[in-house]
PDB file of C-alpha atoms in Angstrom:
ATOM      1  CA  MET A   1       0.016   0.011  -0.066  1.00  0.00           C
ATOM      2  CA  LEU A   2       2.840   2.486   0.868  1.00  0.00           C
ATOM      3  CA  PHE A   3       4.412   1.272  -2.486  1.00  0.00           C
ATOM      4  CA  ARG A   4       1.282   2.590  -4.598  1.00  0.00           C
ATOM      5  CA  ARG A   5       0.716   5.558  -2.356  1.00  0.00           C
ATOM      6  CA  THR A   6       4.548   6.697  -2.966  1.00  0.00           C
ATOM      7  CA  PHE A   7       4.281   5.621  -6.728  1.00  0.00           C
ATOM      8  CA  LEU A   8       1.346   7.748  -7.439  1.00  0.00           C
ATOM      9  CA  ILE A   9       2.586  10.652  -5.568  1.00  0.00           C
ATOM     10  CA  THR A  10       5.674  10.575  -7.399  1.00  0.00           C
ATOM     11  CA  GLY A  11       3.568  10.393 -11.025  1.00  0.00           C
ATOM     12  CA  VAL A  12       1.604  13.491 -10.109  1.00  0.00           C
ATOM     13  CA  ALA A  13       4.858  15.030  -9.175  1.00  0.00           C
ATOM     14  CA  VAL A  14       6.272  14.441 -12.712  1.00  0.00           C
ATOM     15  CA  LEU A  15       3.660  14.747 -14.559  1.00  0.00           C
ATOM     16  CA  ALA A  16       3.003  18.229 -12.945  1.00  0.00           C
ATOM     17  CA  SER A  17       6.786  19.287 -13.449  1.00  0.00           C
ATOM     18  CA  ALA A  18       6.426  18.276 -17.008  1.00  0.00           C
ATOM     19  CA  CYS A  19       3.180  20.118 -17.447  1.00  0.00           C
ATOM     20  CA  ALA A  20       5.007  23.386 -15.818  1.00  0.00           C
ATOM     21  CA  ARG A  21       7.850  23.102 -18.265  1.00  0.00           C
ATOM     22  CA  SER A  22       8.473  26.000 -20.885  1.00  0.00           C
ATOM     23  CA  ASP A  23       7.323  25.743 -24.224  1.00  0.00           C
ATOM     24  CA  PRO A  24       9.546  27.901 -26.266  1.00  0.00           C
ATOM     25  CA  GLU A  25       7.408  28.231 -29.633  1.00  0.00           C
ATOM     26  CA  ARG A  26       4.420  28.980 -27.809  1.00  0.00           C
ATOM     27  CA  GLU A  27       6.395  31.793 -25.871  1.00  0.00           C
ATOM     28  CA  LEU A  28       7.927  33.081 -28.986  1.00  0.00           C
ATOM     29  CA  ARG A  29       4.625  33.278 -30.813  1.00  0.00           C
ATOM     30  CA  ASP A  30       3.194  35.006 -27.567  1.00  0.00           C
ATOM     31  CA  THR A  31       5.794  37.427 -27.652  1.00  0.00           C
ATOM     32  CA  VAL A  32       5.154  38.372 -31.278  1.00  0.00           C
ATOM     33  CA  ASP A  33       1.547  39.075 -30.184  1.00  0.00           C
ATOM     34  CA  LYS A  34       2.093  41.153 -27.624  1.00  0.00           C
ATOM     35  CA  MET A  35       4.505  43.260 -29.498  1.00  0.00           C
ATOM     36  CA  ALA A  36       1.618  42.984 -32.335  1.00  0.00           C
ATOM     37  CA  ARG A  37      -0.834  44.900 -29.711  1.00  0.00           C
ATOM     38  CA  ALA A  38       1.821  47.201 -28.213  1.00  0.00           C
ATOM     39  CA  ILE A  39       1.704  48.594 -31.817  1.00  0.00           C
ATOM     40  CA  GLU A  40      -1.887  48.477 -32.182  1.00  0.00           C
ATOM     41  CA  ASN A  41      -1.924  50.351 -28.698  1.00  0.00           C
ATOM     42  CA  LYS A  42       0.376  52.943 -29.745  1.00  0.00           C
ATOM     43  CA  ASN A  43       2.683  51.835 -26.654  1.00  0.00           C
ATOM     44  CA  ALA A  44       6.284  51.870 -28.434  1.00  0.00           C
ATOM     45  CA  ALA A  45       7.852  51.603 -24.889  1.00  0.00           C
ATOM     46  CA  GLU A  46       6.080  48.183 -24.273  1.00  0.00           C
ATOM     47  CA  PHE A  47       7.130  47.224 -27.832  1.00  0.00           C
ATOM     48  CA  LEU A  48      10.948  48.133 -27.491  1.00  0.00           C
ATOM     49  CA  ASP A  49      10.870  45.852 -24.292  1.00  0.00           C
ATOM     50  CA  HIS A  50      10.918  42.899 -26.604  1.00  0.00           C
ATOM     51  CA  LEU A  51      14.024  44.318 -28.395  1.00  0.00           C
ATOM     52  CA  SER A  52      17.468  43.360 -27.367  1.00  0.00           C
ATOM     53  CA  GLN A  53      19.674  46.217 -26.189  1.00  0.00           C
ATOM     54  CA  ASP A  54      22.024  45.508 -29.037  1.00  0.00           C
ATOM     55  CA  PHE A  55      19.225  45.062 -31.920  1.00  0.00           C
ATOM     56  CA  THR A  56      20.587  45.417 -35.033  1.00  0.00           C
ATOM     57  CA  ARG A  57      19.225  45.099 -38.598  1.00  0.00           C
ATOM     58  CA  GLU A  58      21.216  42.698 -40.851  1.00  0.00           C
ATOM     59  CA  SER A  59      22.612  45.218 -42.365  1.00  0.00           C
ATOM     60  CA  GLY A  60      23.806  47.259 -39.436  1.00  0.00           C
ATOM     61  CA  ALA A  61      22.277  50.182 -40.469  1.00  0.00           C
ATOM     62  CA  PHE A  62      19.626  50.308 -38.132  1.00  0.00           C
ATOM     63  CA  GLY A  63      19.523  49.878 -34.723  1.00  0.00           C
ATOM     64  CA  ARG A  64      17.336  50.013 -31.461  1.00  0.00           C
ATOM     65  CA  ASP A  65      17.312  53.792 -31.292  1.00  0.00           C
ATOM     66  CA  ASP A  66      15.891  53.595 -35.328  1.00  0.00           C
ATOM     67  CA  VAL A  67      13.511  51.523 -34.395  1.00  0.00           C
ATOM     68  CA  ARG A  68      12.091  53.759 -31.838  1.00  0.00           C
ATOM     69  CA  ARG A  69      12.041  56.678 -34.237  1.00  0.00           C
ATOM     70  CA  ALA A  70      10.283  54.748 -36.723  1.00  0.00           C
ATOM     71  CA  LEU A  71       7.967  53.793 -34.363  1.00  0.00           C
ATOM     72  CA  ALA A  72       6.976  57.352 -33.466  1.00  0.00           C
ATOM     73  CA  GLY A  73       6.608  58.559 -36.775  1.00  0.00           C
ATOM     74  CA  VAL A  74       4.014  55.586 -37.682  1.00  0.00           C
ATOM     75  CA  MET A  75       1.986  56.360 -34.330  1.00  0.00           C
ATOM     76  CA  LEU A  76       1.959  60.215 -34.957  1.00  0.00           C
ATOM     77  CA  ARG A  77       0.767  59.842 -38.576  1.00  0.00           C
ATOM     78  CA  ASN A  78      -1.993  57.292 -37.724  1.00  0.00           C
ATOM     79  CA  GLU A  79      -4.651  57.884 -35.504  1.00  0.00           C
ATOM     80  CA  ARG A  80      -5.635  54.179 -35.627  1.00  0.00           C
ATOM     81  CA  ILE A  81      -3.235  51.003 -36.522  1.00  0.00           C
ATOM     82  CA  THR A  82      -4.221  47.461 -37.634  1.00  0.00           C
ATOM     83  CA  LEU A  83      -1.681  44.397 -37.732  1.00  0.00           C
ATOM     84  CA  ALA A  84      -2.461  40.995 -39.096  1.00  0.00           C
ATOM     85  CA  VAL A  85       0.414  38.652 -38.080  1.00  0.00           C
ATOM     86  CA  VAL A  86       0.966  35.533 -38.916  1.00  0.00           C
ATOM     87  CA  VAL A  87       4.681  33.413 -37.463  1.00  0.00           C
ATOM     88  CA  THR A  88       5.259  31.382 -40.523  1.00  0.00           C
ATOM     89  CA  ASP A  89       8.422  29.433 -39.003  1.00  0.00           C
ATOM     90  CA  VAL A  90       9.868  28.771 -35.717  1.00  0.00           C
ATOM     91  CA  SER A  91      13.478  27.304 -35.875  1.00  0.00           C
ATOM     92  CA  LEU A  92      14.633  26.675 -32.718  1.00  0.00           C
ATOM     93  CA  LEU A  93      18.132  26.745 -32.016  1.00  0.00           C
ATOM     94  CA  GLY A  94      18.307  25.565 -28.537  1.00  0.00           C
ATOM     95  CA  PRO A  95      16.788  26.202 -25.314  1.00  0.00           C
ATOM     96  CA  ASP A  96      17.995  29.662 -25.510  1.00  0.00           C
ATOM     97  CA  SER A  97      17.881  31.126 -28.845  1.00  0.00           C
ATOM     98  CA  ALA A  98      15.901  31.004 -32.159  1.00  0.00           C
ATOM     99  CA  ASN A  99      14.619  32.071 -35.988  1.00  0.00           C
ATOM    100  CA  LEU A 100      11.693  32.942 -36.602  1.00  0.00           C
ATOM    101  CA  ARG A 101       9.572  33.930 -40.437  1.00  0.00           C
ATOM    102  CA  VAL A 102       6.685  36.926 -39.327  1.00  0.00           C
ATOM    103  CA  ARG A 103       4.379  37.916 -42.295  1.00  0.00           C
ATOM    104  CA  VAL A 104       2.792  41.248 -41.334  1.00  0.00           C
ATOM    105  CA  VAL A 105      -0.219  43.584 -42.971  1.00  0.00           C
ATOM    106  CA  ALA A 106      -0.319  46.948 -41.331  1.00  0.00           C
ATOM    107  CA  THR A 107      -3.004  49.263 -42.014  1.00  0.00           C
ATOM    108  CA  GLY A 108      -3.094  52.811 -40.514  1.00  0.00           C
ATOM    109  CA  GLY A 109      -5.352  55.568 -40.931  1.00  0.00           C
ATOM    110  CA  SER A 110      -7.623  58.138 -39.009  1.00  0.00           C
ATOM    111  CA  GLY A 111     -10.966  57.234 -39.995  1.00  0.00           C
ATOM    112  CA  LEU A 112     -13.256  53.842 -39.821  1.00  0.00           C
ATOM    113  CA  LEU A 113     -11.773  52.563 -42.728  1.00  0.00           C
ATOM    114  CA  PRO A 114      -8.088  52.574 -43.103  1.00  0.00           C
ATOM    115  CA  GLU A 115      -6.317  55.471 -45.462  1.00  0.00           C
ATOM    116  CA  ARG A 116      -3.027  53.309 -45.870  1.00  0.00           C
ATOM    117  CA  GLY A 117      -1.409  49.904 -45.957  1.00  0.00           C
ATOM    118  CA  GLN A 118       1.833  48.032 -45.982  1.00  0.00           C
ATOM    119  CA  ALA A 119       2.782  44.563 -46.312  1.00  0.00           C
ATOM    120  CA  TRP A 120       6.433  42.811 -44.967  1.00  0.00           C
ATOM    121  CA  GLU A 121       8.288  39.795 -44.554  1.00  0.00           C
ATOM    122  CA  PHE A 122      10.630  39.406 -41.227  1.00  0.00           C
ATOM    123  CA  THR A 123      13.390  37.265 -40.501  1.00  0.00           C
ATOM    124  CA  SER A 124      14.435  37.416 -37.111  1.00  0.00           C
ATOM    125  CA  ALA A 125      16.885  36.028 -34.625  1.00  0.00           C
ATOM    126  CA  TRP A 126      15.999  35.887 -30.706  1.00  0.00           C
ATOM    127  CA  ARG A 127      17.261  35.020 -27.461  1.00  0.00           C
ATOM    128  CA  ARG A 128      16.256  34.404 -24.310  1.00  0.00           C
ATOM    129  CA  GLU A 129      17.710  37.166 -21.996  1.00  0.00           C
ATOM    130  CA  ARG A 130      17.138  37.051 -17.911  1.00  0.00           C
ATOM    131  CA  GLY A 131      13.995  34.433 -18.796  1.00  0.00           C
ATOM    132  CA  THR A 132      12.254  36.781 -21.563  1.00  0.00           C
ATOM    133  CA  TRP A 133      12.422  36.302 -25.479  1.00  0.00           C
ATOM    134  CA  ARG A 134      14.243  39.549 -27.206  1.00  0.00           C
ATOM    135  CA  VAL A 135      14.602  40.150 -30.847  1.00  0.00           C
ATOM    136  CA  PHE A 136      18.010  41.234 -31.679  1.00  0.00           C
ATOM    137  CA  ASN A 137      18.496  40.692 -34.944  1.00  0.00           C
ATOM    138  CA  ALA A 138      16.168  41.531 -38.433  1.00  0.00           C
ATOM    139  CA  GLU A 139      15.892  41.399 -41.714  1.00  0.00           C
ATOM    140  CA  TRP A 140      12.670  42.522 -43.265  1.00  0.00           C
ATOM    141  CA  ARG A 141      11.428  43.220 -46.907  1.00  0.00           C
ATOM    142  CA  GLU A 142       8.420  44.240 -48.453  1.00  0.00           C
ATOM    143  CA  GLY A 143       5.586  41.952 -49.153  1.00  0.00           C
ATOM    144  CA  LEU A 144       3.481  41.614 -51.644  1.00  0.00           C
TER     145      LEU A 144
END
């Protein structure tokens, strides 16, 4: 009887710990969703929280401060911003690094209907910093 009880308690503990483990892909997708909501809510600081301090574009000519300035311009020009974001590929390179491919369609304007729109395709490199996923490198091009 004692053996069965011990076995049952051990089994429950193992299952509980397995359920509590992180799912890096889910965490990355959730982070991308948070970044999209931050832009839609016109909260640049929240968006920038998900970029590493040493963020650069692949070409090296665009850093974190450039992202901040670009976001400020977009947010000033558009009273309303709507994003459709699809993560098309997640490649885990280990427990603390990954590459993502993301397609984004953004619309903006000041009225009920969007006045402008744009699509992009992003390829980004991510790493976990102090338990939080942050993008440290990205390249993007205009989509179709």
